[in-house]
CSV table of C-alpha atoms in Angstrom, one decimal:
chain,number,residue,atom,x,y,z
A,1481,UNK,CA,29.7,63.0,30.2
A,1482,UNK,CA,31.2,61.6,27.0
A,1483,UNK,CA,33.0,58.5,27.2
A,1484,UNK,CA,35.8,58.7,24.9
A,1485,UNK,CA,39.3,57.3,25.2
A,1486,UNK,CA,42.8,57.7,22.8
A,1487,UNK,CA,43.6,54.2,21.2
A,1488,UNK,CA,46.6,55.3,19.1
A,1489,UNK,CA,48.2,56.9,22.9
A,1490,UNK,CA,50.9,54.5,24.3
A,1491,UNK,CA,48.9,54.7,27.4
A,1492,UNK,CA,47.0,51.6,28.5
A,1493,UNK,CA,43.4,51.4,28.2
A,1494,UNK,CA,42.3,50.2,31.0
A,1495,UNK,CA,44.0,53.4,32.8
A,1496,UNK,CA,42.6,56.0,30.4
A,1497,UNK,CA,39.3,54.5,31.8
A,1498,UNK,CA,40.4,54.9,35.0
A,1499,UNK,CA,41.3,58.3,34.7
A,1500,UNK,CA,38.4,59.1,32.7
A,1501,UNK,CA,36.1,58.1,35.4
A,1502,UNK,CA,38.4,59.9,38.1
A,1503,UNK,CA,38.2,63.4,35.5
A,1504,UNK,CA,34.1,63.2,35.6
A,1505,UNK,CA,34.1,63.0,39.5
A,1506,UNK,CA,36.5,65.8,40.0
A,1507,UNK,CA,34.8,68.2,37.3
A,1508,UNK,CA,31.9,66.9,38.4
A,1509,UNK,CA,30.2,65.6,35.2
A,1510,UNK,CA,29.8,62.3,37.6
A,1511,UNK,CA,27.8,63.0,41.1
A,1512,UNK,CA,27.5,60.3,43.8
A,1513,UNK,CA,24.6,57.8,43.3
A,1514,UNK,CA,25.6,58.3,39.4
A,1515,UNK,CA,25.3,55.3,37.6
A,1516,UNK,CA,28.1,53.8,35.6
A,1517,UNK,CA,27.5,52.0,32.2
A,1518,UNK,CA,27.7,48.4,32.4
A,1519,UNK,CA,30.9,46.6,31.2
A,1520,UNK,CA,28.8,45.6,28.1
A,1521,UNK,CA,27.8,48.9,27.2
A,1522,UNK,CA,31.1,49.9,27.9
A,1523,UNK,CA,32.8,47.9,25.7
A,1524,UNK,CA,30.5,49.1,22.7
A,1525,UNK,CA,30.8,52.3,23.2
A,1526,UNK,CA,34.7,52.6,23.5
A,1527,UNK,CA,35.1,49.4,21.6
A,1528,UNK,CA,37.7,47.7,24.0
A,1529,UNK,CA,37.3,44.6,25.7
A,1530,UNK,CA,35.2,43.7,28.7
A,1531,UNK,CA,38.1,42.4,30.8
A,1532,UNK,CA,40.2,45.9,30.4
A,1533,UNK,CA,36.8,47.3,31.5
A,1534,UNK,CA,36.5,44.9,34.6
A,1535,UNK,CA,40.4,46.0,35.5
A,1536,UNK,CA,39.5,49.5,35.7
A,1537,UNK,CA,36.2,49.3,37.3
A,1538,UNK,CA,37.6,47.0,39.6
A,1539,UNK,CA,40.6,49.2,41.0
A,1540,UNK,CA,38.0,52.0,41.2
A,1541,UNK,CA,36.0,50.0,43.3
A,1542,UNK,CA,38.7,49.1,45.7
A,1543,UNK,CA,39.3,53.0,45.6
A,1544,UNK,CA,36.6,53.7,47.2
A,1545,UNK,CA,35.6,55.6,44.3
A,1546,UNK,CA,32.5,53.1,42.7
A,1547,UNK,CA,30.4,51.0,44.7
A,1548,UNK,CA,28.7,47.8,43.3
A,1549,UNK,CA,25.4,47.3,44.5
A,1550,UNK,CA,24.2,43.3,43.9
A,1551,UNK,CA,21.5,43.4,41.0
A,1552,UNK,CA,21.6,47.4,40.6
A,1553,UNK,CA,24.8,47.8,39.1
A,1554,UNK,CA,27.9,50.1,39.6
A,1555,UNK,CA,27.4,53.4,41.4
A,1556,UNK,CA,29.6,57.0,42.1
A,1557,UNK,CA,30.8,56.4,45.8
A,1558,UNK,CA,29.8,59.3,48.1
A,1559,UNK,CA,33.2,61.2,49.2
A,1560,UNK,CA,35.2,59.3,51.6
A,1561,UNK,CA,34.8,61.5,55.4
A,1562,UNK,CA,37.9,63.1,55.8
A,1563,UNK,CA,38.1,62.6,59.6
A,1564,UNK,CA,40.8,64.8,62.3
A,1565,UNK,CA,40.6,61.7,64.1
A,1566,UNK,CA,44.2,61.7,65.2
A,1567,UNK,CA,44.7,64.9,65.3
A,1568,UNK,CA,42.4,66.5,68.0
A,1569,UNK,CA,39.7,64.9,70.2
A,1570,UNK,CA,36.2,65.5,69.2
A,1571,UNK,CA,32.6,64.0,69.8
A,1572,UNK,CA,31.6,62.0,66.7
A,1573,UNK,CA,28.2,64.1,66.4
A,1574,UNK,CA,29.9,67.1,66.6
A,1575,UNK,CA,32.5,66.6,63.8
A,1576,UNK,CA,29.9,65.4,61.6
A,1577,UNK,CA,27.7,68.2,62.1
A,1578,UNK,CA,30.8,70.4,60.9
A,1579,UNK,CA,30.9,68.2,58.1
A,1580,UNK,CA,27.2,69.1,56.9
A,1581,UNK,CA,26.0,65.7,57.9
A,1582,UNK,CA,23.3,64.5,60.5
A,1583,UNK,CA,25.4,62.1,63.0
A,1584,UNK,CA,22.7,59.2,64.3
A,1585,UNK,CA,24.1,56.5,67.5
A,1586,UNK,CA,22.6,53.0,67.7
A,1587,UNK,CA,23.2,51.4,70.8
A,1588,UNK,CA,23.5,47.7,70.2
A,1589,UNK,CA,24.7,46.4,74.1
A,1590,UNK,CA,25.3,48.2,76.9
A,1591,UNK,CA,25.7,45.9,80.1
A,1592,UNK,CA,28.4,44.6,82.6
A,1593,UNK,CA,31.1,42.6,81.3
A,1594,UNK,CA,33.1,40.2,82.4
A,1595,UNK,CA,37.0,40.9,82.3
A,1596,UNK,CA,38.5,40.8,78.9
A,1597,UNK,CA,42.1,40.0,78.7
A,1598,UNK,CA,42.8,42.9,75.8
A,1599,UNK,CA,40.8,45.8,77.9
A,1600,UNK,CA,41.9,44.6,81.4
A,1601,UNK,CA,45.4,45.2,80.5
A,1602,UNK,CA,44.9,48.4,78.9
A,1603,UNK,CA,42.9,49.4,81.3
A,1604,UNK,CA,46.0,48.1,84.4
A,1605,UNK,CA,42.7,46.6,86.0
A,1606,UNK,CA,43.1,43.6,87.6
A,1607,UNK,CA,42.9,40.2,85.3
A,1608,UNK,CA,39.2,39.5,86.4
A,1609,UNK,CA,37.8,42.5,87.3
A,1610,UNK,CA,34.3,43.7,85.5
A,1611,UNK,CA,33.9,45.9,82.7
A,1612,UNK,CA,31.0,48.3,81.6
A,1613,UNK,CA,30.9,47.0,77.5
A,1614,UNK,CA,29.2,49.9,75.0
A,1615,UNK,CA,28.6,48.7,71.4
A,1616,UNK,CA,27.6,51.3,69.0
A,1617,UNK,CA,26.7,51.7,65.2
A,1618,UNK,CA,27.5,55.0,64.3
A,1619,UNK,CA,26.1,56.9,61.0
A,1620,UNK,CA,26.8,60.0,58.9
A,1621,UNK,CA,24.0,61.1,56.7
A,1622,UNK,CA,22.1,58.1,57.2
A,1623,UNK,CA,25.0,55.5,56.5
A,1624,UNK,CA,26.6,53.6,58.6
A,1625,UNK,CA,30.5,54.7,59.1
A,1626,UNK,CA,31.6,52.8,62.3
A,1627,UNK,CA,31.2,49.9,64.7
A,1628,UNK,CA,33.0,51.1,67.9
A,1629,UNK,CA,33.0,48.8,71.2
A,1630,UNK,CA,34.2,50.4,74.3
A,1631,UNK,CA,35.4,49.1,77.6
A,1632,UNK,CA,35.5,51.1,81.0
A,1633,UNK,CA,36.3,50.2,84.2
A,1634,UNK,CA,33.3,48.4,86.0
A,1635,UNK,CA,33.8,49.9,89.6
A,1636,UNK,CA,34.1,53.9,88.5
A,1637,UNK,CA,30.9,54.0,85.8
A,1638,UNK,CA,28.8,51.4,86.5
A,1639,UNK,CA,26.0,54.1,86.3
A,1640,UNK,CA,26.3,54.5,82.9
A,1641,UNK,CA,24.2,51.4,82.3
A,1642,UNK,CA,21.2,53.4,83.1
A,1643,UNK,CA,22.1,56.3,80.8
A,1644,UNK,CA,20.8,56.6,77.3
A,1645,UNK,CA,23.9,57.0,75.1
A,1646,UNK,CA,22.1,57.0,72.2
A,1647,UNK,CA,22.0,60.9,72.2
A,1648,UNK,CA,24.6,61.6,74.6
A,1649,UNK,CA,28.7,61.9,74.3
A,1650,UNK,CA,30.6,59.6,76.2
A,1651,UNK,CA,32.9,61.9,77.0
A,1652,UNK,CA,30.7,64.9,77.9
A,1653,UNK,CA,29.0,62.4,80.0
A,1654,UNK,CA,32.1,61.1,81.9
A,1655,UNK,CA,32.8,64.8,82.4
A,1656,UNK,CA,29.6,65.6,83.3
A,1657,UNK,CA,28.1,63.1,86.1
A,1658,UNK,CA,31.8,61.1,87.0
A,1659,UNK,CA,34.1,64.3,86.9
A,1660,UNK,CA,36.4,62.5,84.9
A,1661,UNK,CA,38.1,64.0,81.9
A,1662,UNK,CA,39.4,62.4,78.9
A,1663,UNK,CA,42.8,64.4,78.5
A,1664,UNK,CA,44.6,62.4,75.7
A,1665,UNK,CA,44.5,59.1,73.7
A,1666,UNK,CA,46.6,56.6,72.4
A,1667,UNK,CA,45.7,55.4,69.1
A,1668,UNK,CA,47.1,52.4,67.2
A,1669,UNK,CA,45.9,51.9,63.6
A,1670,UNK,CA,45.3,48.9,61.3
A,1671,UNK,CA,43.5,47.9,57.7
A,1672,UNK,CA,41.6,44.8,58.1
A,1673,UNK,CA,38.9,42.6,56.2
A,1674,UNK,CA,35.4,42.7,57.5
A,1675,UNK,CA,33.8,39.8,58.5
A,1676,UNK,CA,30.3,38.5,58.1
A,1677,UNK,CA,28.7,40.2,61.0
A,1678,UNK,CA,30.8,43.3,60.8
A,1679,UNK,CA,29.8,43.6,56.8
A,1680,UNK,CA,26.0,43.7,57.8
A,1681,UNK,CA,26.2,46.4,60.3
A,1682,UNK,CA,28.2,48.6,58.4
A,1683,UNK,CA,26.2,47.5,55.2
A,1684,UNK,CA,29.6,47.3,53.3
A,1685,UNK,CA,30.8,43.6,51.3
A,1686,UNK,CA,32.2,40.5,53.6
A,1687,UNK,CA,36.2,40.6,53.2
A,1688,UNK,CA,36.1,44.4,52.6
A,1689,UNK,CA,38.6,47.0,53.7
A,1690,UNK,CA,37.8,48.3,57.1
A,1691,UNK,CA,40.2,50.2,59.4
A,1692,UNK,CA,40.7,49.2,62.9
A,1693,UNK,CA,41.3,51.6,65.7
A,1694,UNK,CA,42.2,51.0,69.3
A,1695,UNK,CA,42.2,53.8,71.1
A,1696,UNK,CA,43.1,53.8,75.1
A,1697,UNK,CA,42.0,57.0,76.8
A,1698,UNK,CA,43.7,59.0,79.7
A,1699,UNK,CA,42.3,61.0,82.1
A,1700,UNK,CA,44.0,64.3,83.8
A,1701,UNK,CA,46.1,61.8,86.2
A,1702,UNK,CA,47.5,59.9,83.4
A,1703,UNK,CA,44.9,56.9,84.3
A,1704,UNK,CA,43.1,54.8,81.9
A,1705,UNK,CA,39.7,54.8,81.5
A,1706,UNK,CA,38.5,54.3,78.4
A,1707,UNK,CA,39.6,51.3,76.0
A,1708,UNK,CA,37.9,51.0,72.7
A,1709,UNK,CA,38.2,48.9,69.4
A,1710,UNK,CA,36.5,50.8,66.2
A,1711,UNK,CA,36.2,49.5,62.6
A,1712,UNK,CA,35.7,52.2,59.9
A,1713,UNK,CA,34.2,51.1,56.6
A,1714,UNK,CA,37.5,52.1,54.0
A,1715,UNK,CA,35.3,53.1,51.4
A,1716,UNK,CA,33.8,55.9,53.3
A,1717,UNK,CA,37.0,57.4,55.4
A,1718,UNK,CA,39.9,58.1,55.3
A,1719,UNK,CA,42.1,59.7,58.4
A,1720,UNK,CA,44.5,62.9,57.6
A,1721,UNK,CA,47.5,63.7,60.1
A,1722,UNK,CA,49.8,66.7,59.9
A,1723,UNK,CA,53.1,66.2,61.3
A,1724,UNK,CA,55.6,69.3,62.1
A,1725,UNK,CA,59.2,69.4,62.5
């Protein structure tokens, strides 16, 4: 790729960098795990300062399109998942294996809870009553995408604390062995920072964009049974809705 920008154009440098970056990825002169020149060699090779460098590298960062790895340097992000997640329901595993990537579950709890106040109500379950609490690290291609914690009624699936949901769907199992069918959700939608512990699951920077999703799932009778709280790393998804008139 050449590395070339117009000093006589009226347009700042710092966004000619931008864009020139942005140009390589789309043509595809710049592949993920690419490296990018450090500001120094930057800055000799286009002859501008290193602090317009730092602004443009530093909005492409908070992109999603570079990612700075401690030590290593400055790197072409993969592409960001481009997830259906509100617009159909759909096993993780399965949407990511219609993505061309291998999906991979950690299960980091699965035990009996005791009542939350958040999940409780969601849930209309009585203020103390138990929960069944999952806690998952979910990957795409080997990388870690989402922390999801989910909360289900105590007294309908205490069973699944002996199942191994490490390779099984939720929902295909709650169809399977409880006869209970997730029919719709309800979604709500937030941006968030990480914090510490959520950065070193999802192997992404502490303060970090991450998107927050609570999700309350129906059944067939307009019951709730599944409440769940997810945080996507920003720099790997993004969620696309199509709305009709």
């Amino acid at each position: 790729m050449e590395w070339k920008i117009d000093k006589q154009s009226a347009v700042p440098l710092y966004f000619q960098l931008k864009q020139l970056v942005l140009g390589g990825i789309e043509q595809g002169s710049l592949s993920p795990g690419d490296t990018i020149p450090t500001e120094q060699e930057l800055s000799a090779m286009l002859g501008i300062s290193r602090p317009t460098i730092r602004q443009a590298l530093g909005e492409l960062v908070n992109e999603g399109y570079l990612t700075r790895q401690k030590s290593k340097g400055t790197f072409i992000s993969a592409p960001k998942l481009d997830a259906q997640f509100f617009q159909r329901l759909q096993p993780f595993a399965q949407e990511m294996r219609q993505k061309g990537l291998e999906p991979s579950t950690q299960v980091l709890s699965l035990k009996k809870s005791e009542a939350r106040a958040d999940a409780n109500t969601a849930l209309e379950l009585e203020k103390t009553a138990p929960l069944v609490h999952l806690k998952r690290l979910r990957a795409a291609g080997g990388e870690p995408v989402v922390l999801v914690e989910t909360f289900l009624p105590y007294f309908l699936f205490k069973g699944l604390l002996e199942e191994d949901l490490t390779h099984q769907s939720l929902y295909e199992l709650l169809d399977a062995r409880y006869n209970v069918h997730v029919a719709y959700v309800r979604r709500e939608i937030e941006a968030v920072n990480a914090i510490e512990s959520q950065s070193k699951l999802l192997k992404c920077a502490k303060n970090s964009a991450l998107m927050k999703v609570v999700t309350t799932g129906y059944d067939l009778q307009r019951r709730p049974v599944e409440y769940s709280i997810a945080h996507y790393r920003g720099d790997r998804n993004r969620f696309t809705v199509t709305l009709m008139r």
